[in-house]
Coordinates of C-alpha atoms in Angstrom, one line a residue:
X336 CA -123.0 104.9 8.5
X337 CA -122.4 101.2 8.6
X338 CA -126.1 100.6 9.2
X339 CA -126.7 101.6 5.7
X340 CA -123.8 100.3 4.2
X341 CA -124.3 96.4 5.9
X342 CA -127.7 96.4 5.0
X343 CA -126.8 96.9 1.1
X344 CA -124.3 94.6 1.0
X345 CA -126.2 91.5 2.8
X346 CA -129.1 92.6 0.0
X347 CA -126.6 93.0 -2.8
X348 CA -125.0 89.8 -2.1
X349 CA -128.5 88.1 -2.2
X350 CA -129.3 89.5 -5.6
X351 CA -125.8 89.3 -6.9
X352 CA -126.1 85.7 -6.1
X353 CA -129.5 85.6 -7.7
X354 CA -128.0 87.4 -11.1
X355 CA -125.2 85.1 -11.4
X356 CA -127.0 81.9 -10.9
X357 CA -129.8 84.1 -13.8
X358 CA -127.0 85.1 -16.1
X359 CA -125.1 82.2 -16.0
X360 CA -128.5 79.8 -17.0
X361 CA -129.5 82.1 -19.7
X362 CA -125.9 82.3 -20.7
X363 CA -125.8 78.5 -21.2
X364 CA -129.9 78.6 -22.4
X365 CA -128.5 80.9 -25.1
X366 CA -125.9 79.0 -26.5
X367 CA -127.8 76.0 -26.7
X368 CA -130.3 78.2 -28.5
X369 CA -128.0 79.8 -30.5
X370 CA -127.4 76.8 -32.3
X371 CA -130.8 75.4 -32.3
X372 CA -131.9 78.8 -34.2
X373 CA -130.7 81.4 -36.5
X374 CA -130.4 85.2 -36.4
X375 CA -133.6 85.6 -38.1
X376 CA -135.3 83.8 -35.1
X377 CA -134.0 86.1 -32.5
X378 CA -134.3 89.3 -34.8
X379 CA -137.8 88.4 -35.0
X380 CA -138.5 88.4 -31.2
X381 CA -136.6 91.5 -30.6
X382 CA -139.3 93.2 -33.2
X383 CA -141.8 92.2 -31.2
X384 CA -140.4 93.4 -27.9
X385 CA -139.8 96.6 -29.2
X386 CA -143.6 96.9 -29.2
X387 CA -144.7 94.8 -26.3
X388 CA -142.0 95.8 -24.0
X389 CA -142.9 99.9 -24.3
X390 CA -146.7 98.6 -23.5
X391 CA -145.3 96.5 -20.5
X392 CA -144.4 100.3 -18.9
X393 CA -147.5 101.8 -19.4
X394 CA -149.4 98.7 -18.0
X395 CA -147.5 99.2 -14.8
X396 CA -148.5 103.0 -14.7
X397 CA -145.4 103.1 -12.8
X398 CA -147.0 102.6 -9.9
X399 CA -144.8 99.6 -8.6
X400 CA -142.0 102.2 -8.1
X401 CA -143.9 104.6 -6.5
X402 CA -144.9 101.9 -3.7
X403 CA -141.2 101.3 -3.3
X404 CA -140.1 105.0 -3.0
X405 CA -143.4 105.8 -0.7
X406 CA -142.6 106.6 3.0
X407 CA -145.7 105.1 3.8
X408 CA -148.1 102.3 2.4
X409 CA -150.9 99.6 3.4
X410 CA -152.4 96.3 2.5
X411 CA -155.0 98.6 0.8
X412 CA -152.1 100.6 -1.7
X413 CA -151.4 97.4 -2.9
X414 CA -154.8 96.2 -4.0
X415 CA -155.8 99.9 -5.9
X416 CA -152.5 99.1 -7.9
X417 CA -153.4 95.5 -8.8
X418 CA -156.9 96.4 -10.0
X419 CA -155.7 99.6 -11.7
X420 CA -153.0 97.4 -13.3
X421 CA -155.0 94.0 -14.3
X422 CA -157.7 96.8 -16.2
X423 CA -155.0 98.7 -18.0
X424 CA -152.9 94.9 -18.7
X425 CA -156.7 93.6 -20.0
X426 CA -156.9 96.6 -22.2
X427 CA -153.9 96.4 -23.5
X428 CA -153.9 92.5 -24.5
X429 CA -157.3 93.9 -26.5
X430 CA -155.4 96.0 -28.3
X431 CA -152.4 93.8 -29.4
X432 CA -154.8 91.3 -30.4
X433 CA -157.1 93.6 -32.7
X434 CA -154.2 95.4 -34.2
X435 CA -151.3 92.4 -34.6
X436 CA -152.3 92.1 -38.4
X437 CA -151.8 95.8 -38.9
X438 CA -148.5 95.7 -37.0
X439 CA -147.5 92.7 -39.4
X440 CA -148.3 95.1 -42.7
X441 CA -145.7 97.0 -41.1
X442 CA -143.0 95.0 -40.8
X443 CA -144.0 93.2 -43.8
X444 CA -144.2 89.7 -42.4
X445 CA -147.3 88.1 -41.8
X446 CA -146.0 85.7 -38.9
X447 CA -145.8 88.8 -36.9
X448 CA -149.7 88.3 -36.5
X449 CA -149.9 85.2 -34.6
X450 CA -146.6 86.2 -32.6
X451 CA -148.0 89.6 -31.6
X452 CA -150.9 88.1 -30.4
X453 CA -149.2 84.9 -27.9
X454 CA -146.8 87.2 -26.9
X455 CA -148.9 89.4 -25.8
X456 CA -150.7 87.2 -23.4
X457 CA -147.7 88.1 -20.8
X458 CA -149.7 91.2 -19.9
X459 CA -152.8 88.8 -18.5
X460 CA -150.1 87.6 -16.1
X461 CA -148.1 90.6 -15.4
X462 CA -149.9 92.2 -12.1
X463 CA -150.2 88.8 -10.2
X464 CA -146.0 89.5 -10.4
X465 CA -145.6 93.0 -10.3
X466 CA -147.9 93.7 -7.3
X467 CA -146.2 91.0 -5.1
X468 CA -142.6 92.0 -6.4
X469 CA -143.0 95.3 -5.5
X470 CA -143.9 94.6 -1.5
X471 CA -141.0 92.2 -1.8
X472 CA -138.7 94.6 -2.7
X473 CA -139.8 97.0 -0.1
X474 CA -139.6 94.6 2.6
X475 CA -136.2 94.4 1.0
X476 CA -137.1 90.1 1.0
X477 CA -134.5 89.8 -1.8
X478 CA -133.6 86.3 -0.8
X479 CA -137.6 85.4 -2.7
X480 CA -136.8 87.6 -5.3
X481 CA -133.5 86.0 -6.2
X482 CA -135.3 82.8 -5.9
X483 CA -137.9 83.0 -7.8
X484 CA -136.0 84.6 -10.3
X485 CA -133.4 81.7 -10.8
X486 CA -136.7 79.4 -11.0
X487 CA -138.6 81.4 -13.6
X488 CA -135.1 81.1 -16.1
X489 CA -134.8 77.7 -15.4
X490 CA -138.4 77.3 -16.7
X491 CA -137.7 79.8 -19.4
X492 CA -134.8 78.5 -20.6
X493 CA -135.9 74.7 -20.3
X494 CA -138.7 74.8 -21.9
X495 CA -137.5 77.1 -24.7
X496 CA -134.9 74.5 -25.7
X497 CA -137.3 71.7 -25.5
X498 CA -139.3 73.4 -28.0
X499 CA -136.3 74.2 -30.0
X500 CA -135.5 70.7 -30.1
X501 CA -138.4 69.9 -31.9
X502 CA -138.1 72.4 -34.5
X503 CA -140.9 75.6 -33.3
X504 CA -138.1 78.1 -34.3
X505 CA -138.8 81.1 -32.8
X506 CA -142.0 79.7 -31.2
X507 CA -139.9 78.2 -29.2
X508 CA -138.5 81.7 -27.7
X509 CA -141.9 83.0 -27.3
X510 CA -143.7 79.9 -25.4
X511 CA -140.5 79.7 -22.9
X512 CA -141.2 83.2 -21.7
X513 CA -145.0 82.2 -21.1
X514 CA -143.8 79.3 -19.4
X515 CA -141.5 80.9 -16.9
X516 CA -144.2 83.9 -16.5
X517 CA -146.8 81.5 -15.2
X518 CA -144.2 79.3 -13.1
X519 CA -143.4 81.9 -10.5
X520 CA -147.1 83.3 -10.3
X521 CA -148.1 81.2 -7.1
X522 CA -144.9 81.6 -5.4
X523 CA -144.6 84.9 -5.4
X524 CA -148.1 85.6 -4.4
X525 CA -147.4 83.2 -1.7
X526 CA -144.1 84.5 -0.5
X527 CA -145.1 88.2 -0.5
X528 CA -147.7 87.2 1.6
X529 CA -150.1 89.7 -0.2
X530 CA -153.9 89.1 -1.1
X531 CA -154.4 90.2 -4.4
X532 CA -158.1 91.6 -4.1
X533 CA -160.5 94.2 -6.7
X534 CA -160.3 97.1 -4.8
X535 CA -160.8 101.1 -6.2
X536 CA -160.0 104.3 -4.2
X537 CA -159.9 107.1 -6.3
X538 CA -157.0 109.1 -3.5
X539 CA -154.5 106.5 -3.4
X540 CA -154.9 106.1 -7.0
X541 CA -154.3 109.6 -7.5
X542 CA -151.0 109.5 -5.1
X543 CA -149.6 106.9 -6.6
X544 CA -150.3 107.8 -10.3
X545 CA -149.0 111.0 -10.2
X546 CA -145.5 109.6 -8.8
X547 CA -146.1 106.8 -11.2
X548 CA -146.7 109.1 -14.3
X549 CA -142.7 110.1 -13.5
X550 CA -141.7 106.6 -13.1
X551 CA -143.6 105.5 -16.4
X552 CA -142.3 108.4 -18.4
X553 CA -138.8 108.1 -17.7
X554 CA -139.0 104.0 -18.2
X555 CA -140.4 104.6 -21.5
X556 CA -138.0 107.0 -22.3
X557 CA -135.2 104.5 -21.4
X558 CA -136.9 101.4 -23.0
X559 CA -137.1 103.4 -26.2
X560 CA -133.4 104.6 -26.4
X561 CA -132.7 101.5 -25.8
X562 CA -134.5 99.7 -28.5
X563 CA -134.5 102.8 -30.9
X564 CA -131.4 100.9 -32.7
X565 CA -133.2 97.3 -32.8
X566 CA -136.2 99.0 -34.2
X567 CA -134.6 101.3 -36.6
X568 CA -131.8 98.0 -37.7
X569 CA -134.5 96.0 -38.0
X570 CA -136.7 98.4 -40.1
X571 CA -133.8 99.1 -42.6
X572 CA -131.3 96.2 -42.6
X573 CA -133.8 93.0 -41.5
X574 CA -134.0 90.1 -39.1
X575 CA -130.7 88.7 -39.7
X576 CA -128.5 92.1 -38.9
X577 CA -131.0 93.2 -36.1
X578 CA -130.1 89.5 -35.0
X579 CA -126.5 90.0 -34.7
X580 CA -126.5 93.1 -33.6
X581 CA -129.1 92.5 -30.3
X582 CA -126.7 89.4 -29.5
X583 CA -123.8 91.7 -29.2
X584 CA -125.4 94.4 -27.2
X585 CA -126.9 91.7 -25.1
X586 CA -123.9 90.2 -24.6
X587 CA -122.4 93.5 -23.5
X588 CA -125.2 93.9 -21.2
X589 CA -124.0 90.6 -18.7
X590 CA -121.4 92.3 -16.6
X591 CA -123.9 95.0 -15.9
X592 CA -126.7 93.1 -15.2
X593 CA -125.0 91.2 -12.9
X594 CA -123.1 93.7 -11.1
X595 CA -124.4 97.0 -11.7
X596 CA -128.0 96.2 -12.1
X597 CA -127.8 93.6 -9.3
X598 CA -127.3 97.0 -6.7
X599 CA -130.0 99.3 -8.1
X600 CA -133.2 98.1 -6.2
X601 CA -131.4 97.4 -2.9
X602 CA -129.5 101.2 -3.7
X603 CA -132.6 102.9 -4.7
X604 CA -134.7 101.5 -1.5
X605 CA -131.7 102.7 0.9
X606 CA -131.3 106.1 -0.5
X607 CA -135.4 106.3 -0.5
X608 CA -135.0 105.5 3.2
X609 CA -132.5 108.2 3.9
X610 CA -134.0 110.5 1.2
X611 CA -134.0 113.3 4.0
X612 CA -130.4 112.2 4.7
X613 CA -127.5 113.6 2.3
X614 CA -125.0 112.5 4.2
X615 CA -125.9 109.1 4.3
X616 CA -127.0 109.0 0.7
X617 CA -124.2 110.7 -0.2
X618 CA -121.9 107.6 1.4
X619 CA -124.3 105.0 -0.2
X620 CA -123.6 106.5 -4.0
X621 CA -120.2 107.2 -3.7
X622 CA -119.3 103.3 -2.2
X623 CA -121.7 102.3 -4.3
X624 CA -119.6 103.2 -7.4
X625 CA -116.4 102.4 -6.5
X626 CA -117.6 98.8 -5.9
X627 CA -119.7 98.4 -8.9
X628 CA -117.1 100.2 -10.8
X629 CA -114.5 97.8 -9.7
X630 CA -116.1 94.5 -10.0
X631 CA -117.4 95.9 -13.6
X632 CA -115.1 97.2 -15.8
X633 CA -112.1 94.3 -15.8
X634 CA -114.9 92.3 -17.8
X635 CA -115.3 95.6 -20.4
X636 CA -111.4 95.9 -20.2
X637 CA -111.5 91.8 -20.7
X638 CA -114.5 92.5 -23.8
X639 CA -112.3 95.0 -25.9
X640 CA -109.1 92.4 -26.0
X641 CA -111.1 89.1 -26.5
X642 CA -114.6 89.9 -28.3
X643 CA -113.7 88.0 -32.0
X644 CA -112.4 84.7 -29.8
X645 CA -115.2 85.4 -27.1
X646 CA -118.2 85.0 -30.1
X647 CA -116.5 82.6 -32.3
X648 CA -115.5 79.8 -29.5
X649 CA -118.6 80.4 -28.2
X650 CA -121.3 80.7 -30.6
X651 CA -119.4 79.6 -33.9
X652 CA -118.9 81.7 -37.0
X653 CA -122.5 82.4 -38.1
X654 CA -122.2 84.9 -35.2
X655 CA -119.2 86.5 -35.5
X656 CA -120.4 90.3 -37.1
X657 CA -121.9 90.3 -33.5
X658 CA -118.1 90.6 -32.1
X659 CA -117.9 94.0 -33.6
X660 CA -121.0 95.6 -31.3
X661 CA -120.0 93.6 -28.0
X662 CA -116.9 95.6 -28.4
X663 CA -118.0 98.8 -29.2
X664 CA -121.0 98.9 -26.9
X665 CA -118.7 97.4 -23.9
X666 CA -117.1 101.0 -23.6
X667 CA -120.7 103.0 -23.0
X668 CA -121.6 100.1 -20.3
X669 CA -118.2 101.3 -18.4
X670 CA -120.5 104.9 -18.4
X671 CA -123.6 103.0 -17.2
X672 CA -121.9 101.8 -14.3
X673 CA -122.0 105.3 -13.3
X674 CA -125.1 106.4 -14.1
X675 CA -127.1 103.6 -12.7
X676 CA -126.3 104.6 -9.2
X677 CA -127.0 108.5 -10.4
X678 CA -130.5 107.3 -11.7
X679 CA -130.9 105.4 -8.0
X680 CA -130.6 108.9 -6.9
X681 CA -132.5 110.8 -8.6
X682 CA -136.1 108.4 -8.1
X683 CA -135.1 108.3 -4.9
X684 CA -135.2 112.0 -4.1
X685 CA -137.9 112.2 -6.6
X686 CA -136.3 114.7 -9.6
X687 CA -136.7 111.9 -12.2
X688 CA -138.1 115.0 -14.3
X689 CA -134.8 116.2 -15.0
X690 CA -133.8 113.2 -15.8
X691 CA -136.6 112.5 -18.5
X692 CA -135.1 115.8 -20.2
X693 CA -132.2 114.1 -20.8
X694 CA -133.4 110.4 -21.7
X695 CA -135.3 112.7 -24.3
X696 CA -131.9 114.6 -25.6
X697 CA -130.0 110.9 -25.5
X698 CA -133.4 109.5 -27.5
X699 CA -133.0 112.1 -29.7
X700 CA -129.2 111.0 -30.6
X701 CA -129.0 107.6 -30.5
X702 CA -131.7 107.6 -33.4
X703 CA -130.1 109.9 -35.4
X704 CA -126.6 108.2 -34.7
X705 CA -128.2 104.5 -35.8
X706 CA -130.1 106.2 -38.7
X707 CA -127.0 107.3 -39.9
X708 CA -125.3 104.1 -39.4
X709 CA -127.8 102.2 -41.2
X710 CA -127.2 104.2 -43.9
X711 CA -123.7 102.9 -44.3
X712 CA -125.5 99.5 -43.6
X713 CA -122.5 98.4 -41.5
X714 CA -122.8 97.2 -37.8
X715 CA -119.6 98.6 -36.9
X716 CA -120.8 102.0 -37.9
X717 CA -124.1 101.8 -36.4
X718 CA -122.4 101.0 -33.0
X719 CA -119.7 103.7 -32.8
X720 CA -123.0 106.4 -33.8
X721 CA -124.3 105.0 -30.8
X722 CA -121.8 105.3 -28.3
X723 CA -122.4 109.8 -27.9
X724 CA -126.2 109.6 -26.8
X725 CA -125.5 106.8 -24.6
X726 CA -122.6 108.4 -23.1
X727 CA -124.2 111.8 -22.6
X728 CA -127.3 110.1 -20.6
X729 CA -124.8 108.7 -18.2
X730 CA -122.2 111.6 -17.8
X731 CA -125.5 114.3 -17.6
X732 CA -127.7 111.8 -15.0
X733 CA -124.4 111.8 -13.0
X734 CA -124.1 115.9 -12.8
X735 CA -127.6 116.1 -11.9
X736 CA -127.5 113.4 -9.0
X737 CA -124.2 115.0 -8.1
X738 CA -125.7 118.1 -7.7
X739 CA -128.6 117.5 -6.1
X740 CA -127.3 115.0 -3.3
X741 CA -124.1 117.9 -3.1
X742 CA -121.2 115.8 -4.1
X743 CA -118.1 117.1 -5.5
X744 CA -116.3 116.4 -8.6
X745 CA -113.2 114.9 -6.2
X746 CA -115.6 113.4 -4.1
X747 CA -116.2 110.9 -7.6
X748 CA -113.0 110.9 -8.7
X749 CA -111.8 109.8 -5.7
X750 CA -114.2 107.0 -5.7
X751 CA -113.5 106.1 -9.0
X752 CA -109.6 106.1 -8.5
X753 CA -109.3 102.3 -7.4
X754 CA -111.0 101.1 -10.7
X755 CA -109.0 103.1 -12.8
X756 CA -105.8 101.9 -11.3
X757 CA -106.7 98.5 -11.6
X758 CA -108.5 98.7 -15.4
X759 CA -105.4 100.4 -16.6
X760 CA -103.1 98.2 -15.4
X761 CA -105.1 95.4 -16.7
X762 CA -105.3 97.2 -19.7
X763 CA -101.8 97.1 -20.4
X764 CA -101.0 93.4 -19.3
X765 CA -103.5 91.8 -21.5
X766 CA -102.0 94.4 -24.9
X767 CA -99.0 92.8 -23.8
X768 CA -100.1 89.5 -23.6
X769 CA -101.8 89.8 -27.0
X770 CA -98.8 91.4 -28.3
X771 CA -96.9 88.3 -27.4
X772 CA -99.2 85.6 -28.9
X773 CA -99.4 87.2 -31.8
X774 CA -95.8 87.4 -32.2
X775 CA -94.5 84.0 -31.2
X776 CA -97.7 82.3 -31.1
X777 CA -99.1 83.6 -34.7
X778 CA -100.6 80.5 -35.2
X779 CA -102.5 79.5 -32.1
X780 CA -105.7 78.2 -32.1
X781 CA -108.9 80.5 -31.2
X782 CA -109.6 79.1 -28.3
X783 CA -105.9 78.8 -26.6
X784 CA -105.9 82.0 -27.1
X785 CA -109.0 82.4 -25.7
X786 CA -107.9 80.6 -22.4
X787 CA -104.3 82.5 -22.5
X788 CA -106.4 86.1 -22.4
X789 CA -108.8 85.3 -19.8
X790 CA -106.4 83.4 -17.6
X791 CA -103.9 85.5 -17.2
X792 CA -106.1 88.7 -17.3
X793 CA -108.0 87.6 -14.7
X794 CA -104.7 86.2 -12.5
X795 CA -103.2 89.5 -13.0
X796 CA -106.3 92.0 -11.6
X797 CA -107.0 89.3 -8.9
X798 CA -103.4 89.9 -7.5
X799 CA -103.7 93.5 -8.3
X800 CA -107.2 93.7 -5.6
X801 CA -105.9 91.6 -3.2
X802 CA -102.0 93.0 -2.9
X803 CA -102.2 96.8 -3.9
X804 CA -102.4 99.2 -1.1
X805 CA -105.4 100.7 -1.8
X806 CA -107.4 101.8 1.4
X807 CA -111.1 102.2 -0.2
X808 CA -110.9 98.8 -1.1
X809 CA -108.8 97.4 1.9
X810 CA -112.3 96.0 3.6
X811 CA -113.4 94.4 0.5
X812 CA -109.8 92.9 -0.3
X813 CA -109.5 91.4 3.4
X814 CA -113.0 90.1 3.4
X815 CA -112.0 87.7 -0.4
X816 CA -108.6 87.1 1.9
X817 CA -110.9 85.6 4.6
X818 CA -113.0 83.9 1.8
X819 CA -109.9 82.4 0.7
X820 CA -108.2 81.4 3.2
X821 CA -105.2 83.7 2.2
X822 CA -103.2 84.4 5.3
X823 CA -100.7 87.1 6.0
X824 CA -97.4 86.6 7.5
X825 CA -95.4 88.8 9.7
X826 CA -92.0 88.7 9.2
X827 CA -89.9 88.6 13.0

């Protein structure tokens, strides 16, 4: 089993390294431009992703997954998928183009036309990266992908400020995503060592499609609950609250992208190695969430005790009716952590059809839970209607992987113990902590108490992993020991 297990980690550690270096430059790119711009700017480019990024599924055909999961592929596979993708991307630019003034009628704002219609040139570029990224991850070459991944936000986020700078408002949001689009073109092409040729066969289309047609449905599915609360804020309450509201949940979404996210294609290509294997994949998703879970949920635990001083140190006042969703939203990431691995799963032994019944059901919710919250037009309603849908697509996924890979409810509990441990003590030290600034340090400034919060929350958990006596994570512990340079002593 170690095979397995070594060969995620050196992966997950390239790609972890990749997401930090990612998150931390957008991080920084967006609280420059969070004070460049206003809410209205970002509301108004998450309207148009709403539409552009549900096309962005259907232009992959979800073929790109279904060359990762395949047992078997050649130079060939690769090409029908990039000339099957560049017609369908080429179709679907027409389309944005022809239709951006009608989509601007809709949202009653005629800038929407011109936006609709730059944006959209993404899709032109979208199989020279897809195609290539896809043998990448296959070859499981995640050092290129982190890579080119830290050099396509550093364009993004460069040039977006740039353009800020000089007053293009929320032009300057959509020309930085062209920009770090096209950066990366040539060196992923290069680096995947993959001529991108025309080339038709109407069986390997057919293969792949039909797997695809899975892939793509459940992606839309996913994209769709997850922007069904941006579309329907944004349709009812505006710009400005659809503004706050994506920073918060976009916020929440850092740990996870990091951490949890960061595993998922190195996961899903070892379990679709051992797909015939349930003991081995039933090792992989069981370490797989104790790790993710432990390294996650200290920043959620972190999120519920600091969000107001979190959003107001670091993105000033304007912003702080975001605080209320970064909180809220932070508990159903906890949930996520769980079901991302159980999704990995589930494509991987390809039964992402029982999974689409339940992105459906959690689609289904999540609108009705943010329709009624919009009807009470408060944020802080709409994010607590959200929090059953999301929660039931992440408890249900993680049955149905459970099931079909055989593991018990003990077996996850028991694999979830050390994060619980830790996150509860945590819990407690930073109410404590709070408790006692409020009471003898009532009038501390936001940002001391800030600093106090994360200082000695994260003091306190690092002690707790490195000195409790807890033998799942006893590997992990000694390897940080060795990182830093913490020795133990025998006593005679």
């Amino acid at each position: 089993m170690t095979q397995p297990k070594d060969q995620i980690r050196k992966n997950s550690i390239w790609v972890v390294i990749g997401k930090f270096a990612e998150q931390t430059s957008q991080f920084l790119f967006g609280v420059i431009l969070a004070r460049l711009l206003t809410p209205e700017d970002f509301g108004l480019v998450v309207a148009i992703q709403i539409f552009t990024g549900l096309a962005g599924f259907i232009s992959g055909a979800g073929m790109g997954g279904a060359l990762i999961q395949a047992k078997q592929v050649h130079a060939a596979h690769f090409q029908v998928v990039f000339t099957v993708q560049l017609l369908i991307c080429c179709v679907i630019y027409a389309l944005f183009y022809y239709s951006a003034p009608y989509l601007a009628d809709y949202m009653r704002n005629p800038i929407y036309t011109d936006l609709i219609r730059v944006s959209a040139l993404s899709f032109l570029t979208r199989p020279f990266l897809n195609v290539p990224r896809s043998k990448l991850i296959r070859d499981m070459k995640f050092n290129i992908i982190t890579t080119n991944a830290i050099i396509s936000g550093l364009a993004t986020g460069i040039a977006s400020i740039t353009f800020a700078h000089y007053n293009h408002g929320v032009w300057s949001l959509i020309w930085g995503g062209l920009v770090g689009a096209i950066t990366i073109i040539p060196l992923t092409i290069y680096f995947a060592r993959l001529p991108l040729r025309i080339k038709y066969d109407y069986q390997i289309a057919k293969n792949l499609g039909i797997m695809g047609a899975k892939f793509t449905a459940n992606d839309i599915l996913v994209y769709l609950r997850n922007q069904a609360p941006n579309f329907i804020i944004g349709k009812t309450l505006g710009p400005y609250s659809v503004g706050l509201f994506n920073k918060g949940e976009s916020l929440s979404a850092y740990p996870f992208s990091f951490i949890a996210a960061s595993a998922y294609d190195t996961v899903f290509r070892a379990l679709s190695s051992y797909q015939d294997n349930l003991d081995k994949s039933k090792y992989i998703f069981l370490r797989t969430i104790t790790l993710v879970t432990t390294y996650t949920f200290p920043f959620y635990v972190g999120l519920l005790w600091t969000s107001e001083e979190f959003i107001i140190t670091i993105f000033g006042e304007k912003w702080l009716p975001a605080a209320a969703p970064l909180q809220i939203i932070s508990i159903s990431r906890m949930f996520a952590c769980i079901g991302n691995p159980s999704g990995a799963v589930l494509a991987a032994q390809n039964t992402l059809g029982a999974e689409i019944i339940l992105q459906f059901v959690s689609l289904v919710t999540i609108s009705a839970g943010c329709w009624y919250g919009t009807k009470q037009g408060d944020l802080t309603i709409i994010s607590l209607a959200l929090l059953p849908g999301i929660v039931f697509i992440h408890l249900t996924a993680t049955l149905v992987a459970m099931n079909k890979i055989r593991v018990s409810l003990h077996n996850l509990l028991t694999a979830l113990k050390p994060a619980i441990i830790l996150n509860s003590l945590l819990f407690v030290e930073l109410a404590v902590t709070a408790w006692a600034l409020d009471r003898y340090q009532p009038n501390l400034e936001i940002k001391l108490r800030l600093f106090c919060l994360v200082t000695s929350g994260s003091a306190f958990y690092t002690f707790l992993f490195l000195a409790l006596p807890i033998q799942s994570l006893k590997s992990e512990a000694e390897k940080w020991k060795g990182l830093l340079r913490i020795k133990k002593y025998k006593t005679a």
